[in-house]
Structure formats: structure tokens, C-alpha cells
Amino acid sequence: MLAVVPPPVTVRVPAKINLHLSVGDLRADGYHELATVFQAVSLTDEVTVAVAEEPGVEVYGEGQDSVPTGADNLAWRAVQTLAAHVGRSGGEAAVRVVLNKGIPVAGGMAGGSADAAATLVGLASLWRLDISRDELADVAAELGSDVPFALYGGTALGTGRGEQLVPVLSRHTFHWVLAFDQRGLSTPRVYQELDRLRAQGDPPRVGSHDPVVEALSSGDPRQLALLLGNDLQAAAVSLRPGLRRTLRAGVNAGALAGTVSGSGPTCAFLCTDAESALAVAAELAGAGVCRTVRVAHGPVPGARVVGGDDSPRPAPPQVHA
Ligand SMILES: C[C@@](CO)(OP(=O)(O)O)[C@H](O)COP(=O)(O)OP(=O)(O)OC[C@H]1O[C@@H](n2ccc(N)nc2=O)[C@H](O)[C@@H]1O
Ligand SMILES: Nc1ncnc2c1ncn2[C@@H]1O[C@H](COP(=O)(O)OP(=O)(O)O)[C@@H](O)[C@H]1O
């Protein structure tokens, strides 16, 4: 009897911006204790998974030449980790993963993590797994600190190393302009630079995330703009001093405020509305301070099958009071 080969599954997955990122102490396991407010935005990658005789990864789009296609690709690691988790091996786990990237590589927007999350969602559908999103989130956390958030999307508070999530109420849409830099920055390198700066002196730290959570529920971009903050920004700017000019140029172009996203070097500028974001993007594109600009809005949902069930995502597990 001929086996029926399931059709390929395509998953769309968002980038994230860290609206607020407070970095605590370096832990014994090499990670820093974090409290961060993530927002998923409408800048996406598309990931297609298909049963294939020649397993592997193909990469197209943004930064395609700087993404590994072998065992180091996070999407490939997601295939291996999920296959082991559900006990599939050999031909049963043979898939091809095609990445169409819109998220800048090593840009502080968690593109690799997004691809890993999308691969988990795609395989759950391709392999018809009876697996909840919370169980997928446990597998996701093994792959990287930012991977669980890409599954859920929306706006969430991340603690621990960033993988423990609680949803944050944010009913309003915020409008962003994103400035991509010429080259990426390595996340571990930026954390190391922060440790170095802290050993030398005491760079200012962002305060509590509580006011950010309040501003998100009020929906007022002017209130939120005053509160954007990132402890990694000083380290990213120390490694890439040109970012200072980019951050200034966005505000000069009419943004309410700008911040380095995560470990950078992408700068995210909050704007009053969609029209203002387009105007800021046009002016920033001509300022000669970045490789390219995009407009985006958030929050948007996490990884979901294209053309699939549109039902709302379950909320992340409640791990904090
Ligand atoms: C900085 C952030 C902010 O959201 O995002 P990006 O800028 O990378 O997108 C994250 O903390 C990045 O998360 P992610 O990129 O998943 O990192 P991981 O693969 O888990 O870790 C890569 C390395 O970053 C450092 N790391 C990561 C997370 C953390 N809480 N403390 C750390 O010190 C460690 O050196 C670790 O070995
Ligand atoms: N699917 C992937 N997409 C992008 N980068 C990947 C992927 N898999 C592995 N990588 C590696 O991970 C590094 C970090 O990538 P990325 O997740 O885009 O950035 P960031 O951690 O700054 O958000 C890249 O420099 C690349 O070498």
C-alpha cells in the first residue's frame, strides 16, 4: 500500500521588540537573570516544513548568506529536538525546512528563535502531533531563551532567562519604525560587554517594568515612549558607536522615542500613529544612518499556520502573581 505524504505546512512568525529590558546578575549557568517586556511586531519570517527524502534547510531573503544551513541552524535544531521529544527517528523525522526571512539576522529581533518556534508549530501540524502549545513551549525553552515568546506572540513579560512568560494587557496597536544596521551583533558578545562595563563602573539601570505595563494598558504611545529602556543598549552602543547617531536621527525625524531592540543593533522607534511612522521611515531612510528601514505594528499573534485555524492563541502559563 502507498503511504500518503502530507502536504507541506507554512507558518508565519513575528519578530520581537524588547520595550523594556532589565538585566540582573550573571547566574552560575552563564545566563543573566532578566525581566523584559516583549512585543511581537508585524515583521515576519515564513517557514515551510515538508516531508522530504533529502532532509535539510534552505534559506532565502533577509541576510540569507549569513544564516547557517547545517546543524547550527535553530530551525534544524528545532526539528531534532521535537523529533527526540516525540520519539521519531530516521525516515519518520526526515523533513526539509525552507526559511523565507524578513527579520534581520543577528539584529536583536529574535529571528532565529522565531524560525525555531515556527518549525515546532509546522511540525506539530505536519506530523499531526497531539501536543499542546504549553508542551511546545517547554521544548522551545530548550532551544533558546526567546523561543517560547515567538510561539505566543502578543505582549508579554519574560522573566528567568526570558523564557518564563506572562501575558501583558495591550489592547491598542503601536506603530514602529525599525532601522536595520549594516551588520549584526552577537548576543553573547553584547552580554559580555555589559558585564565588562558593570565591572568598570556602574552604568545606569532601567527601573521597574510596572510603569511600562501601565502605559501599555492605557494605549497612549506618548506615555510608553517615556518609558522605553534597555540595559543592553549601553553595551550595544559601546560595541557599535554609530548607533548613537541612528537613535538621534529617528527622534529628529519625528519619532516619539527610540531604543535598541534586545542586544541590537536594530533600533526601534515608537511613533504616534501609522501615518507618522511612514513619514519617519521616509526621512530616516534618507539620513544615511542605517542599511534599510521598515515600518511595523504590534502586538501581533505568535507563530501560526498560514491558512490554518484562526482561533485565538491560549494565554501563556501564569507563573507569576
Ligand atoms: C538579548 C535578547 C533579549 O530578548 O534577545 P536578542 O537580542 O538576542 O534577540 C535575549 O536575552 C537573548 O535570547 P536568545 O537569543 O534566545 O539567547 P540564548 O540563545 O538563550 O543565549 C545566547 C547567549 O546569550 C547570553 N544570555 C542569553 C539570555 C540571558 N538571559 N542571559 C544571557 O547571558 C548567554 O551568553 C547565552 O549563551
Ligand atoms: N534560522 C536562523 N535565522 C537566523 N540566524 C540563525 C538561524 N539559525 C541560527 N542562526 C544564527 O544565530 C545568530 C543569531 O541570530 P538571530 O536570532 O537572527 O539574532 P538575535 O539573537 O540578535 O535576535 C545568527 O548570527 C546566526 O549565525
XYZ file of C-alpha atoms and ligand atoms in Angstrom:
385
model
C 0.000 0.000 0.000
C 1.287 3.527 -0.827
C 1.889 5.807 2.169
C 0.058 9.160 1.912
C 2.543 12.055 2.087
C 1.062 15.035 3.965
C 1.198 18.400 2.159
C 3.857 20.967 3.237
C 2.909 23.335 6.063
C 3.823 27.047 6.066
C 3.981 29.026 9.319
C 4.249 32.823 9.665
C 6.100 34.040 12.758
C 6.788 37.551 14.109
C 9.929 39.384 15.227
C 10.003 40.871 18.729
C 10.984 44.213 20.197
C 12.049 44.482 23.841
C 10.068 47.514 25.075
C 11.850 47.262 28.413
C 14.811 45.029 29.276
C 16.245 44.878 32.754
C 19.365 42.705 33.038
C 20.205 41.360 36.501
C 23.073 39.263 37.764
C 25.061 36.695 35.822
C 23.876 33.266 37.020
C 26.023 30.189 37.602
C 24.657 28.688 34.336
C 26.106 31.576 32.245
C 22.756 33.328 31.738
C 21.674 36.655 33.193
C 18.501 36.983 35.220
C 16.083 39.112 33.132
C 12.828 40.991 33.345
C 11.736 42.067 29.890
C 8.560 43.254 28.199
C 8.379 41.692 24.732
C 6.110 42.871 21.944
C 5.614 40.815 18.758
C 5.502 43.013 15.649
C 4.344 42.657 12.046
C 7.822 41.977 10.642
C 7.832 38.242 9.898
C 9.633 35.154 8.640
C 7.791 32.364 6.822
C 8.859 28.798 7.464
C 7.726 25.826 5.368
C 8.223 22.260 6.560
C 7.750 19.292 4.222
C 8.331 15.555 4.309
C 11.423 15.006 2.122
C 13.827 12.317 1.007
C 16.674 14.847 1.267
C 16.378 16.447 4.700
C 17.947 19.877 5.284
C 17.462 23.635 5.468
C 17.207 26.266 2.688
C 17.361 29.995 3.469
C 16.089 32.881 1.322
C 15.600 36.596 1.910
C 16.998 38.973 4.541
C 20.585 38.007 5.485
C 20.375 34.641 3.706
C 24.156 34.363 3.277
C 24.859 34.763 6.998
C 22.474 32.054 8.191
C 23.973 28.586 8.734
C 22.143 25.786 6.873
C 23.639 22.872 8.815
C 23.237 21.543 12.345
C 23.686 25.077 13.796
C 20.507 26.411 12.229
C 17.998 26.953 15.028
C 15.150 25.671 12.834
C 17.106 22.469 12.240
C 17.787 22.166 15.976
C 14.024 22.511 16.472
C 13.436 19.526 14.122
C 15.962 17.389 16.041
C 14.688 18.406 19.473
C 10.994 17.870 18.682
C 11.695 14.538 16.919
C 13.559 13.318 20.031
C 10.780 14.626 22.305
C 8.069 12.669 20.473
C 10.242 9.631 19.670
C 10.502 9.977 15.873
C 13.755 8.986 14.168
C 15.233 8.137 10.759
C 12.819 8.439 7.812
C 9.956 9.279 10.182
C 11.705 12.539 11.050
C 13.002 13.353 7.542
C 11.916 16.909 6.673
C 13.050 19.833 4.588
C 12.751 23.300 6.147
C 12.575 26.371 3.900
C 13.087 29.756 5.601
C 11.903 32.959 3.931
C 13.422 35.615 6.104
C 12.146 39.163 6.632
C 13.663 39.534 10.123
C 17.251 40.858 10.181
C 19.861 38.241 11.138
C 21.631 38.842 14.480
C 19.550 42.016 14.751
C 18.201 41.725 18.314
C 14.751 40.845 16.935
C 14.961 37.079 17.638
C 14.745 35.915 14.020
C 16.454 32.582 14.655
C 14.217 31.992 17.679
C 11.186 32.841 15.521
C 12.250 30.237 12.943
C 12.654 27.618 15.671
C 9.183 28.391 17.073
C 7.648 28.304 13.579
C 9.310 24.946 12.892
C 7.816 23.471 16.078
C 4.322 24.689 15.107
C 4.769 23.486 11.499
C 5.944 20.023 12.556
C 3.146 19.650 15.114
C 0.764 20.085 12.165
C 2.767 18.079 9.581
C 3.224 15.152 11.968
C -0.334 15.521 13.366
C 1.012 15.576 16.918
C -1.350 15.685 19.856
C 0.712 18.337 21.674
C -0.408 21.493 23.480
C 1.207 24.883 22.930
C 2.398 24.772 26.548
C 4.227 21.467 25.905
C 5.704 23.005 22.730
C 6.831 25.967 24.883
C 8.810 23.583 27.118
C 10.561 22.188 24.025
C 11.026 25.790 22.784
C 12.779 26.844 26.017
C 15.407 24.121 25.431
C 16.239 25.787 22.105
C 16.749 29.370 23.352
C 15.527 31.948 25.851
C 13.462 33.877 23.260
C 11.852 30.884 21.514
C 8.779 30.468 23.802
C 7.747 34.104 23.252
C 7.731 33.627 19.452
C 5.189 30.807 19.949
C 2.729 33.005 21.858
C 3.383 36.491 20.436
C 1.307 39.424 21.677
C 2.868 41.396 24.525
C 4.339 39.535 27.483
C 6.586 39.882 30.485
C 9.527 37.477 30.317
C 11.492 36.543 33.442
C 14.092 33.924 34.379
C 16.380 33.958 31.326
C 13.435 35.377 29.342
C 11.586 32.103 28.848
C 9.025 32.359 31.671
C 6.113 34.330 30.259
C 3.003 36.089 31.498
C 0.764 37.996 29.102
C 0.574 41.796 29.409
C -2.678 43.566 28.580
C -2.167 45.661 25.450
C -5.368 46.206 23.509
C -4.010 49.077 21.427
C -1.853 48.970 18.337
C 1.517 50.713 18.497
C 3.371 51.884 15.376
C 7.096 51.344 14.940
C 9.896 52.204 12.537
C 12.783 49.728 12.520
C 16.292 50.714 11.403
C 18.411 47.724 10.288
C 22.188 48.098 10.654
C 24.815 47.039 8.108
C 25.883 44.008 10.168
C 24.541 42.010 13.091
C 25.780 41.864 16.684
C 26.434 38.659 18.618
C 24.101 38.298 21.622
C 26.680 36.630 23.948
C 29.217 39.320 22.975
C 26.788 42.108 23.992
C 26.030 40.462 27.367
C 29.813 40.134 27.940
C 30.284 43.817 27.113
C 27.619 44.740 29.682
C 29.442 42.630 32.306
C 32.654 44.464 31.379
C 31.018 47.907 31.669
C 29.488 46.944 35.021
C 32.853 45.678 36.327
C 34.421 49.036 35.388
C 31.782 51.327 36.851
C 28.052 51.316 37.414
C 26.175 52.195 34.212
C 22.616 53.360 34.941
C 19.985 50.625 35.045
C 16.402 50.784 33.803
C 13.886 50.796 36.649
C 10.905 48.552 37.230
C 8.736 47.388 34.327
C 5.497 48.246 36.191
C 5.049 51.717 34.606
C 5.572 50.140 31.141
C 2.815 47.630 31.826
C 0.514 50.529 32.868
C 1.378 52.535 29.730
C 0.586 49.500 27.572
C -2.844 49.137 29.096
C -3.523 52.882 28.669
C -2.564 52.569 24.981
C -1.000 56.066 24.913
C 2.178 55.933 22.781
C 3.405 59.212 24.338
C 3.312 57.648 27.807
C 5.023 54.459 26.567
C 7.698 56.479 24.727
C 8.928 57.981 28.010
C 9.419 54.515 29.478
C 11.241 52.518 26.767
C 14.505 51.256 28.276
C 17.137 48.605 27.726
C 20.104 47.726 29.957
C 21.870 46.178 26.939
C 21.730 49.445 24.983
C 24.927 50.881 26.555
C 26.775 47.654 25.684
C 25.456 47.591 22.097
C 26.401 51.267 21.639
C 29.834 50.620 23.142
C 30.432 47.902 20.506
C 28.735 49.870 17.696
C 29.135 53.613 18.479
C 27.332 54.603 15.248
C 24.046 53.528 16.887
C 24.061 56.789 18.863
C 23.663 58.680 15.588
C 20.898 56.322 14.403
C 18.949 56.791 17.654
C 19.247 60.574 17.374
C 18.240 60.574 13.710
C 14.990 58.680 14.414
C 13.904 61.191 17.034
C 14.951 64.093 14.786
C 12.800 62.542 12.054
C 9.738 62.791 14.325
C 9.618 59.546 16.339
C 8.436 59.842 19.960
C 11.420 57.797 21.177
C 13.915 55.179 20.046
C 15.528 52.159 21.667
C 17.972 49.447 20.691
C 15.991 46.192 20.484
C 17.462 43.447 22.709
C 21.167 43.038 22.017
C 20.857 45.179 18.878
C 21.875 46.565 16.537
C 18.323 47.128 15.213
C 16.844 50.389 16.548
C 13.077 50.561 17.099
C 11.318 53.936 17.010
C 7.873 54.420 18.511
C 5.614 56.766 16.513
C 2.290 58.438 17.270
C 0.340 56.627 14.519
C 0.665 54.764 11.210
C 0.898 57.939 9.143
C 3.662 59.386 11.300
C 5.558 56.058 11.117
C 5.574 56.271 7.305
C 6.898 59.850 7.438
C 9.606 58.949 9.988
C 10.626 55.909 7.902
C 10.960 58.019 4.744
C 13.115 60.620 6.471
C 15.269 58.049 8.290
C 15.862 56.138 5.053
C 17.426 59.285 3.600
C 19.555 60.102 6.655
C 22.376 57.667 5.839
C 22.425 56.142 9.333
C 21.269 52.589 8.590
C 21.099 49.904 5.879
C 17.336 49.907 5.498
C 14.122 50.801 7.327
C 10.783 49.024 7.833
C 7.500 50.067 9.373
C 5.707 47.599 11.629
C 2.896 47.493 14.167
C 2.327 45.460 17.278
C 1.194 43.494 19.078
C 0.546 40.635 16.621
C -0.027 36.921 17.329
C 2.766 34.348 17.570
C 3.693 31.536 15.157
C 0.624 30.318 13.245
C -0.045 28.121 10.247
C -0.778 30.184 7.113
C -4.335 29.450 6.055
C -4.815 27.429 9.257
C -7.212 27.607 12.170
C -7.596 31.265 13.168
C -8.710 30.623 16.715
C -7.077 32.844 19.360
C -3.871 31.638 20.972
C -4.101 30.292 24.518
C -2.555 32.637 27.067
C 0.954 31.816 28.287
C 1.080 29.903 31.597
C 0.623 32.044 34.712
C 3.902 31.603 36.542
C 3.870 34.904 38.443
C 1.323 36.506 40.706
C 19.071 39.717 24.261
C 17.742 39.039 23.999
C 16.629 39.898 24.645
O 15.343 39.387 24.339
O 17.394 38.887 22.653
P 18.220 39.092 21.245
O 18.802 40.453 21.270
O 19.276 38.017 21.176
O 17.191 38.923 20.160
C 17.718 37.637 24.686
O 18.037 37.724 26.063
C 18.617 36.626 24.031
O 17.924 35.435 23.946
P 18.412 34.271 22.933
O 18.966 34.890 21.685
O 17.306 33.271 22.831
O 19.625 33.735 23.747
P 20.113 32.237 24.059
O 20.330 31.522 22.760
O 19.243 31.599 25.102
O 21.524 32.589 24.709
C 22.608 33.029 23.954
C 23.638 33.597 24.914
O 23.194 34.912 25.372
C 23.530 35.095 26.736
N 22.299 35.249 27.523
C 21.083 34.978 26.989
C 19.927 35.159 27.731
C 20.065 35.597 29.082
N 19.001 35.769 29.864
N 21.296 35.861 29.599
C 22.409 35.697 28.834
O 23.529 35.968 29.308
C 24.323 33.865 27.160
O 25.687 34.151 26.923
C 23.849 32.793 26.188
O 24.812 31.783 25.990
N 17.198 30.328 11.435
C 18.126 31.261 11.740
N 17.948 32.546 11.394
C 18.884 33.470 11.723
N 20.029 33.198 12.363
C 20.255 31.939 12.736
C 19.308 30.924 12.434
N 19.789 29.776 12.937
C 20.960 30.061 13.519
N 21.270 31.364 13.405
C 22.489 32.010 13.986
O 22.044 32.720 15.146
C 22.637 34.015 15.222
C 21.635 34.987 15.894
O 20.574 35.180 15.042
P 19.183 35.914 15.294
O 18.270 35.051 16.050
O 18.748 36.388 13.965
O 19.595 37.210 16.123
P 19.353 37.799 17.577
O 19.814 36.728 18.564
O 20.192 39.024 17.605
O 17.922 38.112 17.714
C 22.977 34.377 13.774
O 24.134 35.141 13.710
C 23.143 33.036 13.074
O 24.502 32.672 12.993
